[in-house]
Short mmCIF file of C-alpha atoms and ligand atoms in Angstrom, two decimals:
data_model
loop_
_atom_site.label_atom_id
_atom_site.label_comp_id
_atom_site.label_asym_id
_atom_site.label_seq_id
_atom_site.Cartn_x
_atom_site.Cartn_y
_atom_site.Cartn_z
CA MET A 2 94.39 126.54 31.98
CA LYS A 3 96.32 125.38 28.63
CA LYS A 4 100.16 125.74 28.78
CA PRO A 5 103.01 126.04 26.21
CA VAL A 6 104.65 122.38 25.64
CA TRP A 7 107.64 123.71 27.65
CA TYR A 8 105.64 124.78 30.50
CA SER A 9 106.03 121.06 32.51
CA ARG A 10 109.49 120.53 32.10
CA ALA A 11 109.97 124.00 33.48
CA LYS A 12 111.82 124.32 37.30
CA GLY A 13 108.63 126.48 38.28
CA ASP A 14 105.88 128.19 36.46
CA PRO A 15 106.22 131.35 34.96
CA ARG A 16 104.66 134.11 35.19
CA ALA A 17 101.88 134.77 32.78
CA GLU A 18 102.55 138.23 32.54
CA PHE A 19 106.03 137.81 31.06
CA VAL A 20 105.29 135.04 28.51
CA ALA A 21 102.61 137.19 27.51
CA PHE A 22 105.19 140.40 27.11
CA SER A 23 107.17 137.87 25.24
CA ALA A 24 105.35 136.09 23.10
CA GLY A 25 104.30 139.81 20.86
CA ARG A 26 101.70 139.99 19.48
CA ASP A 27 101.65 136.60 17.66
CA VAL A 28 98.75 135.08 18.33
CA VAL A 29 96.41 138.41 20.04
CA PRO A 30 94.16 140.87 18.12
CA ILE A 31 95.07 144.23 17.50
CA LEU A 32 91.89 146.30 18.78
CA GLU A 33 90.79 148.93 15.50
CA ALA A 34 92.49 152.13 16.08
CA ASP A 35 90.02 154.58 16.55
CA SER A 36 88.65 152.46 19.24
CA VAL A 37 91.17 154.21 20.92
CA LEU A 38 89.64 157.17 20.55
CA ILE A 39 86.35 156.47 21.78
CA PRO A 40 86.07 157.99 25.29
CA TYR A 41 88.71 161.23 24.10
CA ASP A 42 86.05 161.08 21.12
CA LEU A 43 83.01 161.21 23.74
CA TRP A 44 84.88 164.10 25.66
CA THR A 45 86.10 165.91 22.83
CA ASN A 46 82.22 166.08 21.68
CA ARG A 47 80.46 166.90 25.59
CA SER A 48 82.46 170.27 25.45
CA HIS A 49 81.51 171.00 21.83
CA ALA A 50 78.02 169.93 22.98
CA VAL A 51 79.20 172.46 26.02
CA GLY A 52 80.93 174.90 23.39
CA LEU A 53 77.16 175.15 21.19
CA ARG A 54 75.10 175.83 24.50
CA GLU A 55 77.51 178.87 25.03
CA ILE A 56 76.48 180.53 21.91
CA GLY A 57 72.99 179.21 21.52
CA VAL A 58 72.77 176.68 19.03
CA TYR A 59 71.39 174.83 21.73
CA THR A 60 68.70 175.86 23.86
CA GLY A 61 69.66 173.94 27.60
CA ALA A 62 67.29 171.09 27.10
CA GLU A 63 68.84 170.45 23.46
CA CYS A 64 72.69 169.83 25.60
CA LYS A 65 71.35 168.39 27.76
CA LYS A 66 69.77 165.86 25.59
CA VAL A 67 73.02 165.57 23.81
CA LEU A 68 75.33 164.64 27.03
CA GLN A 69 72.57 162.35 27.28
CA ALA A 70 72.83 160.36 24.60
CA LEU A 71 76.19 160.57 24.60
CA HIS A 72 76.41 158.98 28.24
CA GLN A 73 74.35 156.36 26.56
CA LEU A 74 76.08 155.61 24.50
CA GLU A 75 79.51 155.36 26.45
CA ARG A 76 77.80 152.72 28.66
CA GLU A 77 76.70 150.89 26.06
CA TRP A 78 79.88 150.80 24.57
CA GLU A 79 81.66 150.19 27.79
CA ASN A 80 78.85 146.87 27.75
CA GLY A 81 79.67 145.78 24.64
CA SER A 82 76.04 146.61 22.59
CA TRP A 83 77.18 149.57 20.99
CA LYS A 84 80.55 149.03 18.33
CA LEU A 85 82.57 150.91 15.60
CA ASP A 86 80.92 150.30 12.46
CA PRO A 87 83.10 150.01 9.89
CA GLN A 88 80.46 151.16 7.09
CA LEU A 89 80.56 154.66 8.87
CA GLU A 90 84.61 155.34 8.18
CA ASP A 91 85.49 156.57 11.61
CA VAL A 92 85.29 156.94 15.33
CA HIS A 93 83.77 160.21 14.67
CA ILE A 94 81.14 159.73 12.13
CA ASN A 95 80.19 156.83 14.66
CA ILE A 96 79.36 159.15 17.04
CA GLU A 97 77.41 161.16 15.26
CA SER A 98 75.85 158.60 13.82
CA ARG A 99 74.28 157.00 17.24
CA VAL A 100 73.81 160.24 18.64
CA ALA A 101 71.47 160.98 16.25
CA GLU A 102 69.72 158.15 16.57
CA ILE A 103 69.23 158.52 20.23
CA CYS A 104 68.07 161.88 19.74
CA GLY A 105 67.24 162.43 16.68
CA GLU A 106 68.86 164.48 13.42
CA GLU A 107 66.61 168.11 14.87
CA ILE A 108 69.55 168.36 17.51
CA SER A 109 72.22 165.36 15.99
CA GLY A 110 72.67 167.79 12.96
CA ARG A 111 73.50 170.62 15.06
CA LEU A 112 76.50 168.97 16.81
CA HIS A 113 79.11 169.32 14.04
CA SER A 114 78.12 173.49 13.64
CA GLY A 115 81.81 175.16 13.74
CA ARG A 116 83.54 172.09 14.30
CA SER A 117 84.88 169.18 11.34
CA ARG A 118 86.61 165.82 11.67
CA ASN A 119 90.27 167.28 11.32
CA ASP A 120 89.94 169.84 14.34
CA GLN A 121 88.29 166.94 16.62
CA VAL A 122 90.43 164.29 15.84
CA ALA A 123 93.11 166.41 16.45
CA CYS A 124 91.93 167.02 19.57
CA ASP A 125 91.53 163.83 20.74
CA MET A 126 94.64 162.92 19.83
CA LYS A 127 96.11 165.34 22.29
CA LEU A 128 93.65 164.17 25.21
CA TYR A 129 95.07 160.49 24.43
CA ALA A 130 98.26 161.63 23.77
CA ARG A 131 98.26 163.40 27.03
CA ASP A 132 97.08 160.10 28.48
CA VAL A 133 100.42 157.68 26.87
CA ILE A 134 102.61 160.17 28.62
CA LEU A 135 101.45 160.12 31.85
CA GLY A 136 101.05 156.01 31.85
CA PHE A 137 105.01 155.65 31.10
CA MET A 138 106.06 158.37 33.08
CA THR A 139 104.02 156.11 35.99
CA GLU A 140 105.45 153.24 34.43
CA SER A 141 109.20 154.75 34.67
CA MET A 142 108.65 155.98 37.96
CA GLU A 143 108.45 151.66 39.11
CA LEU A 144 111.13 151.23 37.49
CA ILE A 145 113.15 153.88 38.98
CA HIS A 146 112.23 153.80 42.87
CA SER A 147 113.41 149.72 42.16
CA LEU A 148 116.27 150.31 40.78
CA LEU A 149 116.79 153.36 43.76
CA GLU A 150 115.95 150.57 46.07
CA HIS A 151 118.10 147.72 44.93
CA ALA A 152 120.93 150.63 44.04
CA GLY A 153 120.45 150.80 47.87
CA ASN A 154 121.21 147.12 48.92
CA HIS A 155 124.75 146.90 46.55
CA ALA A 156 126.51 150.60 46.79
CA ASP A 157 129.19 148.14 48.91
CA THR A 158 128.65 145.35 45.90
CA VAL A 159 132.20 145.72 44.40
CA MET A 160 132.09 144.52 40.68
CA PRO A 161 133.88 145.66 37.57
CA GLY A 162 133.19 148.25 35.21
CA TYR A 163 132.98 147.89 31.50
CA THR A 164 134.76 149.73 28.51
CA HIS A 165 134.28 148.33 24.75
CA HIS A 166 132.82 145.18 26.86
CA ARG A 167 135.84 144.72 28.56
CA LYS A 168 137.46 145.17 32.20
CA ALA A 169 138.30 148.79 32.60
CA THR A 170 138.09 149.66 36.18
CA ILE A 171 136.84 148.70 39.73
CA THR A 172 132.12 150.23 40.30
CA SER A 173 130.10 148.90 41.77
CA TRP A 174 126.15 147.12 40.96
CA GLY A 175 124.76 150.04 42.61
CA HIS A 176 126.74 152.68 40.62
CA TRP A 177 125.62 150.78 37.91
CA CYS A 178 121.97 151.13 38.72
CA ALA A 179 121.91 154.11 39.96
CA SER A 180 123.63 155.17 36.32
CA TYR A 181 120.33 154.05 34.59
CA ALA A 182 117.60 155.45 37.30
CA GLN A 183 119.72 158.86 37.13
CA GLY A 184 119.01 158.38 33.06
CA LEU A 185 115.56 157.06 33.82
CA LEU A 186 114.69 160.66 35.27
CA ARG A 187 116.05 162.73 32.81
CA ASP A 188 113.71 160.68 30.44
CA MET A 189 110.84 161.61 33.20
CA GLN A 190 112.19 165.60 32.67
CA ARG A 191 111.69 165.13 29.03
CA PHE A 192 108.35 163.81 29.07
CA ALA A 193 106.99 167.00 31.14
CA ASP A 194 108.64 169.15 29.32
CA LEU A 195 106.82 167.61 25.91
CA TYR A 196 103.52 167.65 28.13
CA LYS A 197 103.38 170.95 29.23
CA ARG A 198 104.61 171.95 25.65
CA ILE A 199 101.80 170.05 23.88
CA ASN A 200 99.05 171.08 26.48
CA ALA A 201 96.90 172.94 23.90
CA CYS A 202 94.08 172.63 22.88
CA PRO A 203 92.99 172.71 18.71
CA LEU A 204 89.36 172.43 19.18
CA GLY A 205 87.49 175.11 17.49
CA ALA A 206 89.60 175.90 14.39
CA ALA A 207 87.19 173.18 11.98
CA ALA A 208 88.81 172.52 9.17
CA ALA A 209 91.86 174.74 9.45
CA TYR A 210 91.05 177.94 8.79
CA GLY A 211 88.27 178.98 11.85
CA THR A 212 84.54 179.10 12.17
CA THR A 213 81.80 181.86 11.36
CA TRP A 214 80.05 180.29 14.45
CA PRO A 215 81.33 182.26 17.56
CA LEU A 216 82.99 180.09 19.34
CA ASP A 217 84.54 180.49 23.19
CA ARG A 218 87.55 178.52 22.44
CA LYS A 219 88.92 179.46 25.67
CA LEU A 220 86.13 177.63 27.59
CA THR A 221 86.08 174.28 25.33
CA ALA A 222 89.99 174.52 26.26
CA LYS A 223 89.12 174.06 30.21
CA LEU A 224 86.80 171.34 29.39
CA LEU A 225 88.97 169.40 28.40
CA ALA A 226 91.44 170.34 30.88
CA PHE A 227 94.20 172.17 28.46
CA ASP A 228 95.74 174.69 29.69
CA GLY A 229 95.09 176.95 26.56
CA VAL A 230 94.16 177.62 23.00
CA GLN A 231 96.23 176.60 20.04
CA GLU A 232 96.00 179.48 18.87
CA ASN A 233 96.11 180.09 15.22
CA THR A 234 93.74 177.61 13.57
CA LEU A 235 95.48 176.29 10.46
CA ASP A 236 99.05 175.29 13.02
CA ALA A 237 95.78 173.32 14.82
CA VAL A 238 95.11 171.17 12.63
CA SER A 239 98.78 171.73 10.52
CA SER A 240 101.01 170.49 13.81
CA ARG A 241 99.03 166.94 13.48
CA GLY A 242 101.01 163.90 14.17
CA GLU A 243 103.64 166.12 15.99
CA ALA A 244 102.81 165.62 19.77
CA GLU A 245 102.92 162.14 18.03
CA ALA A 246 106.23 161.98 16.70
CA GLU A 247 107.49 163.96 19.90
CA ILE A 248 106.09 161.75 22.04
CA VAL A 249 107.77 158.28 20.43
CA GLN A 250 110.80 160.20 20.49
CA CYS A 251 110.98 160.35 24.28
CA LEU A 252 109.95 156.73 24.02
CA ALA A 253 112.96 156.13 21.92
CA CYS A 254 115.13 157.63 24.42
CA LEU A 255 113.45 155.65 26.51
CA MET A 256 113.13 152.41 25.74
CA LYS A 257 117.26 152.39 24.03
CA ARG A 258 117.73 152.46 28.08
CA LEU A 259 115.91 150.07 28.67
CA ALA A 260 117.16 147.41 26.00
CA CYS A 261 120.84 148.47 27.55
CA PHE A 262 119.45 148.09 30.47
CA SER A 263 118.10 144.17 29.52
CA GLN A 264 121.24 143.67 27.88
CA ASP A 265 123.48 143.92 31.18
CA ILE A 266 121.35 141.20 32.67
CA ILE A 267 121.65 138.81 29.40
CA LEU A 268 124.31 139.30 29.71
CA PHE A 269 125.45 139.48 33.53
CA SER A 270 123.28 136.47 33.50
CA THR A 271 125.46 133.72 31.63
CA GLU A 272 126.89 130.87 32.93
CA GLU A 273 129.93 132.09 31.93
CA PHE A 274 130.09 135.39 33.67
CA GLY A 275 127.30 134.85 36.81
CA TYR A 276 126.46 137.72 38.49
CA LEU A 277 123.31 137.62 38.48
CA ALA A 278 120.16 134.76 38.46
CA LEU A 279 117.12 135.50 36.54
CA PRO A 280 113.89 134.11 38.81
CA SER A 281 113.30 130.94 36.85
CA ASP A 282 109.29 132.24 36.68
CA PHE A 283 110.59 135.58 34.95
CA THR A 284 112.62 133.00 31.87
CA THR A 285 111.11 132.04 29.17
CA GLY A 286 111.39 128.20 27.95
CA SER A 287 112.61 126.35 24.91
CA SER A 288 110.20 124.11 22.58
CA ILE A 289 113.43 120.82 22.34
CA MET A 290 115.68 121.98 24.56
CA PRO A 291 114.10 121.23 28.23
CA GLN A 292 117.17 122.31 30.11
CA LYS A 293 117.06 125.86 28.69
CA ARG A 294 115.87 129.27 30.39
CA ASN A 295 116.48 132.06 27.95
CA PRO A 296 116.00 135.55 28.98
CA ASP A 297 113.42 136.08 26.41
CA PHE A 298 111.35 139.64 28.11
CA ALA A 299 115.30 140.89 27.99
CA GLU A 300 115.60 140.61 24.45
CA ALA A 301 111.91 141.64 23.37
CA ILE A 302 112.69 144.53 24.89
CA LYS A 303 115.64 145.06 22.83
CA GLY A 304 113.55 144.30 19.43
CA LYS A 305 111.11 146.88 20.46
CA SER A 306 113.71 149.53 21.25
CA HIS A 307 114.45 148.91 17.50
CA VAL A 308 111.35 148.84 16.46
CA ILE A 309 110.44 152.08 18.09
CA ALA A 310 113.35 154.37 16.53
CA GLY A 311 112.18 153.23 13.41
CA LEU A 312 108.88 154.13 14.40
CA ALA A 313 109.87 157.65 15.63
CA GLN A 314 111.85 157.50 11.86
CA ALA A 315 108.11 157.02 10.15
CA LEU A 316 106.27 159.79 11.80
CA ILE A 317 108.14 162.31 11.65
CA SER A 318 108.32 161.79 7.69
CA ILE A 319 104.60 161.39 7.54
CA ASP A 320 103.57 164.60 6.62
CA GLY A 321 106.41 166.38 5.86
CA ALA A 322 106.64 168.83 3.04
CA ASN A 323 102.76 169.09 2.56
CA LEU A 324 100.81 171.75 2.08
CA SER A 325 99.55 173.60 5.01
CA GLY A 326 96.37 171.85 6.52
CA TYR A 327 94.85 168.70 6.42
CA ASN A 328 95.91 165.97 4.40
CA LYS A 329 94.56 162.42 4.71
CA ASP A 330 98.15 161.37 5.17
CA VAL A 331 98.45 162.07 8.71
CA GLN A 332 95.72 159.65 9.84
CA TRP A 333 98.76 157.45 9.28
CA SER A 334 100.71 158.88 12.01
CA LYS A 335 98.02 157.67 13.93
CA TYR A 336 98.43 154.48 13.34
CA LEU A 337 102.52 154.84 13.99
CA PHE A 338 101.20 156.43 16.92
CA LEU A 339 99.58 153.21 18.71
CA ASP A 340 102.27 150.78 17.31
CA ALA A 341 104.37 152.32 19.62
CA VAL A 342 102.46 152.87 22.49
CA ARG A 343 101.41 149.47 21.75
CA GLU A 344 104.96 148.19 21.66
CA ALA A 345 106.62 150.33 24.39
CA GLY A 346 104.14 149.16 27.12
CA GLY A 347 104.74 147.56 30.26
CA ALA A 348 108.86 147.07 29.28
CA ALA A 349 109.32 149.07 33.13
CA THR A 350 107.20 147.64 34.80
CA ILE A 351 108.72 143.62 33.39
CA LEU A 352 112.43 145.35 34.43
CA ALA A 353 111.20 146.93 37.46
CA ASN A 354 109.52 143.19 38.41
CA VAL A 355 113.22 141.46 36.86
CA VAL A 356 115.56 144.31 39.27
CA MET A 357 113.39 142.83 43.11
CA SER A 358 113.81 139.53 42.38
CA MET A 359 116.97 139.11 41.06
CA THR A 360 119.81 137.21 42.81
CA VAL A 361 123.49 139.66 43.02
CA HIS A 362 126.05 136.99 42.96
CA ALA A 363 128.39 139.67 44.95
CA ASP A 364 131.17 136.96 45.38
CA ARG A 365 131.23 136.52 42.07
CA MET A 366 131.76 140.00 40.92
CA GLU A 367 134.36 140.89 43.44
CA GLN A 368 136.27 137.94 42.79
CA ALA A 369 135.81 139.58 39.09
CA ALA A 370 137.16 142.74 40.03
CA ARG A 371 139.91 141.65 41.10
CA SER A 372 141.52 140.13 38.11
CA GLY A 373 142.59 142.48 35.18
CA PHE A 374 144.67 144.89 36.63
CA LEU A 375 141.44 147.16 37.20
CA ASN A 376 143.60 149.02 40.51
CA ALA A 377 146.33 150.21 37.69
CA VAL A 378 144.70 153.60 36.62
CA ASP A 379 143.74 153.64 41.17
CA VAL A 380 147.53 152.71 41.51
CA ALA A 381 149.30 155.43 38.87
CA ASP A 382 146.87 157.98 40.60
CA TYR A 383 148.15 156.90 43.24
CA LEU A 384 151.94 157.13 42.36
CA ALA A 385 152.11 159.95 40.77
CA ARG A 386 149.95 162.13 44.07
CA SER A 387 152.47 160.24 46.96
CA ARG A 388 155.82 160.95 44.89
CA ARG A 389 154.66 163.88 42.67
CA LEU A 390 155.29 161.66 39.48
CA PRO A 391 153.51 162.88 36.33
CA PHE A 392 150.28 160.62 35.73
CA ARG A 393 152.49 160.10 32.28
CA LYS A 394 155.17 158.71 32.98
CA THR A 395 153.27 156.53 36.29
CA TYR A 396 150.75 155.39 33.48
CA THR A 397 154.22 153.88 31.68
CA LEU A 398 155.25 152.30 34.64
CA MET A 399 151.76 150.57 34.98
CA SER A 400 151.68 149.85 31.96
CA GLU A 401 155.47 147.58 31.98
CA ALA A 402 154.01 146.57 35.39
CA VAL A 403 151.06 144.82 33.76
CA GLY A 404 153.45 143.32 30.62
CA ALA A 405 155.91 142.47 33.18
CA SER A 406 152.90 140.44 35.33
CA THR A 407 153.04 136.70 35.80
CA LYS A 408 149.88 136.56 36.86
CA ASN A 409 146.42 138.44 36.45
CA TYR A 410 147.09 140.15 39.48
CA PHE A 411 149.78 143.03 40.29
CA GLN A 412 152.10 141.03 42.84
CA PHE A 413 153.52 143.24 45.69
CA GLN A 414 157.17 141.80 44.06
CA GLU A 415 156.85 142.14 40.54
CA LEU A 416 155.52 145.87 40.80
CA ASN A 417 158.24 146.81 43.54
CA GLN A 418 160.26 145.26 41.01
CA VAL A 419 159.60 147.65 37.65
CA LEU A 420 159.77 150.46 40.77
CA VAL A 421 163.25 149.86 41.32
CA ASP A 422 164.22 149.71 37.45
CA HIS A 423 162.54 153.21 37.13
CA HIS A 424 164.05 154.12 39.78
CA ALA A 425 160.87 155.38 41.59
CA ALA A 426 160.60 155.19 45.61
CA LEU A 427 158.96 151.31 46.34
CA LEU A 428 155.35 150.83 47.88
CA SER A 429 155.40 149.47 51.48
CA SER A 430 153.27 146.84 52.02
CA SER A 431 150.63 148.29 53.34
CA GLU A 432 150.60 150.87 51.07
CA PHE A 433 150.18 148.37 48.68
CA GLU A 434 146.99 146.30 50.65
CA LYS A 435 145.39 149.49 50.42
CA LEU A 436 145.79 149.81 46.80
CA ASN A 437 144.86 145.86 45.32
CA ASP A 438 141.46 146.19 47.79
CA PRO A 439 138.99 147.21 45.36
CA MET A 440 136.03 148.09 48.14
CA LYS A 441 139.29 150.64 48.96
CA CYS A 442 140.05 151.90 45.64
CA LEU A 443 137.11 152.73 45.63
CA LEU A 444 136.39 154.96 49.19
CA SER A 445 139.58 156.78 47.52
CA ARG A 446 136.95 158.21 44.62
CA SER A 447 135.70 160.69 46.87
CA HIS A 448 134.42 163.24 44.67
CA ILE A 449 130.40 163.74 43.61
CA GLY A 450 129.31 160.83 41.52
CA SER A 451 131.69 158.84 41.36
CA PRO A 452 131.38 154.31 43.30
CA ASN A 453 132.62 155.33 46.17
CA PRO A 454 129.42 153.54 48.18
CA LYS A 455 129.50 157.24 50.96
CA GLN A 456 128.48 158.85 47.50
CA VAL A 457 126.74 155.84 45.60
CA ARG A 458 123.84 156.32 49.19
CA ARG A 459 124.44 160.41 48.33
CA GLN A 460 123.28 160.07 45.10
CA ILE A 461 119.99 157.60 45.62
CA GLN A 462 118.88 160.16 48.42
CA ALA A 463 118.99 162.87 45.79
CA MET A 464 117.07 161.06 43.05
CA LYS A 465 114.21 159.70 45.51
CA ARG A 466 113.47 163.22 46.33
CA LYS A 467 113.12 164.12 43.12
CA SER A 468 111.24 161.61 41.52
CA GLU A 469 109.22 162.17 45.07
CA THR A 470 108.04 165.53 43.09
CA PHE A 471 107.63 163.60 39.30
CA GLN A 472 105.14 161.21 41.20
CA LYS A 473 103.79 164.69 42.74
CA TRP A 474 103.78 166.42 39.53
CA ILE A 475 101.77 162.53 37.66
CA GLN A 476 98.91 163.04 40.29
CA LYS A 477 98.75 166.82 40.02
CA GLN A 478 97.89 166.58 36.19
CA GLN A 479 95.20 163.31 36.74
CA ASP A 480 93.64 164.69 39.34
CA PHE A 481 93.12 167.47 36.91
CA ILE A 482 91.70 165.60 33.71
CA GLN A 483 89.56 163.61 36.42
CA SER A 484 88.33 166.60 37.78
CA ALA A 485 88.21 168.18 33.91
CA GLN A 486 86.38 165.30 32.44
CA LYS A 487 83.62 165.24 35.38
CA ARG A 488 82.76 168.84 34.86
CA CYS A 489 82.03 168.04 31.06
CA ARG A 490 79.95 165.32 32.32
CA ARG A 491 77.84 166.71 34.45
CA ALA A 492 78.08 170.54 32.63
CA LEU A 493 75.15 171.53 32.85
CA GLU A 494 74.00 170.72 36.50
CA ILE A 495 77.16 172.54 37.49
CA GLU A 496 76.42 175.73 35.06
CA GLY A 497 72.87 175.36 35.76
CA LYS A 498 72.47 177.79 32.75
CA GLN A 499 69.14 176.95 31.03
CA THR A 500 69.79 179.07 27.72
CA SER A 501 66.76 179.04 24.72
CA ARG A 502 67.81 179.21 21.31
CA PRO A 503 67.30 182.66 20.25
N1 LIG B 16 89.53 159.50 10.12
C1 LIG B 16 90.13 160.94 10.22
C2 LIG B 16 91.64 160.83 11.19
O1 LIG B 16 92.61 159.78 11.21
C3 LIG B 16 89.35 161.84 10.80
C4 LIG B 16 90.14 163.74 9.90
C5 LIG B 16 89.08 162.97 8.67
N2 LIG B 16 89.07 164.82 7.84
C6 LIG B 16 88.77 164.30 6.82
N3 LIG B 16 88.87 166.02 6.01
N4 LIG B 16 88.87 163.30 5.71
O2 LIG B 16 92.23 161.48 10.54
#
């Protein structure tokens, strides 16, 4: 196996998936867009063939021939003997042409009855979109699981919390990681809500204005595992790209979150911070500086997140203010959608791996939490509560105490001197010790959602339960899709109908 030049200088071989992820599409080809749609177009064809049999366009035997031809085509595609022919414009014409070669035009020529490529591609895209949603949910689940495990291990790992990139107040690494899990669960909800909203079947809309063939749209919707029919035929066609745009907006949200987490990791694993250490097999090398290993995967995620935000914008703009009906503009929504899916794919899984394997330097984190007056608000709150002073008053006292400090943290004498100057009751040494202990500061935040380790553990348990519910929901949709696919493949045997053409 060939290795990049920097491999030999590295401490260990980087993992192939990390190198590939960071390399992006520099040296890998991209498939034709419609090759992604082949399995979905086969399924759409199958269900339409069964629908045509139901209304007598096909006899049972003819329908069987079409289903067998589709089956043969699928095998040929899988073993590489059938490929999309660029002369045949798109996947739909390609498949219809091959079916004609296999079972003759007398039979294949009836397959497009009551159907247009407009409703056909809208249907294919919906089928694909569902799988895309479930795929991203599954990937995000992996990351949620690792974050929750990791957060549980670090509920007691104190560190500085930041605002404006400056140390602010004390928190824990567990609370930090759990915050991302909570955001990801919201992303999951967004995907699930969207899935339910888009799971309606456009097939049967024909060019956009219905058909004279008395197609049973409910039957085809069922065969394709949709929850129902996307009833108005004009909307079914004109809304092409809408589901794609919404999915990419969800992806933009997800990727923005992953980009933020990536940035946290980049910063915290620098030599200057030293809070985290990344396994060397996750990082990539430099072609000139032999000593370097870089967090390329995290930077790639950041780059991708911006690309996806741009694609989301482009997707909502395509077909904007067109006359209702099909317009060729929408074909480009397919390319944008596929680009977004390809770019976002794998990012959550990569981060799930990173979370499982990175080293946390709790000592460095705690050391950092002990300087910079991160307990200033805790002391102000304590004085306000115990001395029954207004918070604004104790805030001013603390502000003065920070200004008067000779070190980068409160010292007993210095702090009390400020209290004396303002005729406030002094702190005892035990009060001071308690307020100076980062963990004790966390423990005194007892409200729901706080970084108090007990609260963090409670949050984690609640999130684990929630993620199990999502896991079951994903499984349910996948089972439903699979059983519909099987039913459609074996449509003849199962329904046992052998109708003849009138
Ligand atoms: N390949 C086309 C697309 O992706 C299929 C629909 C073509 N329809 C048409 N009326 N030309 O949009």
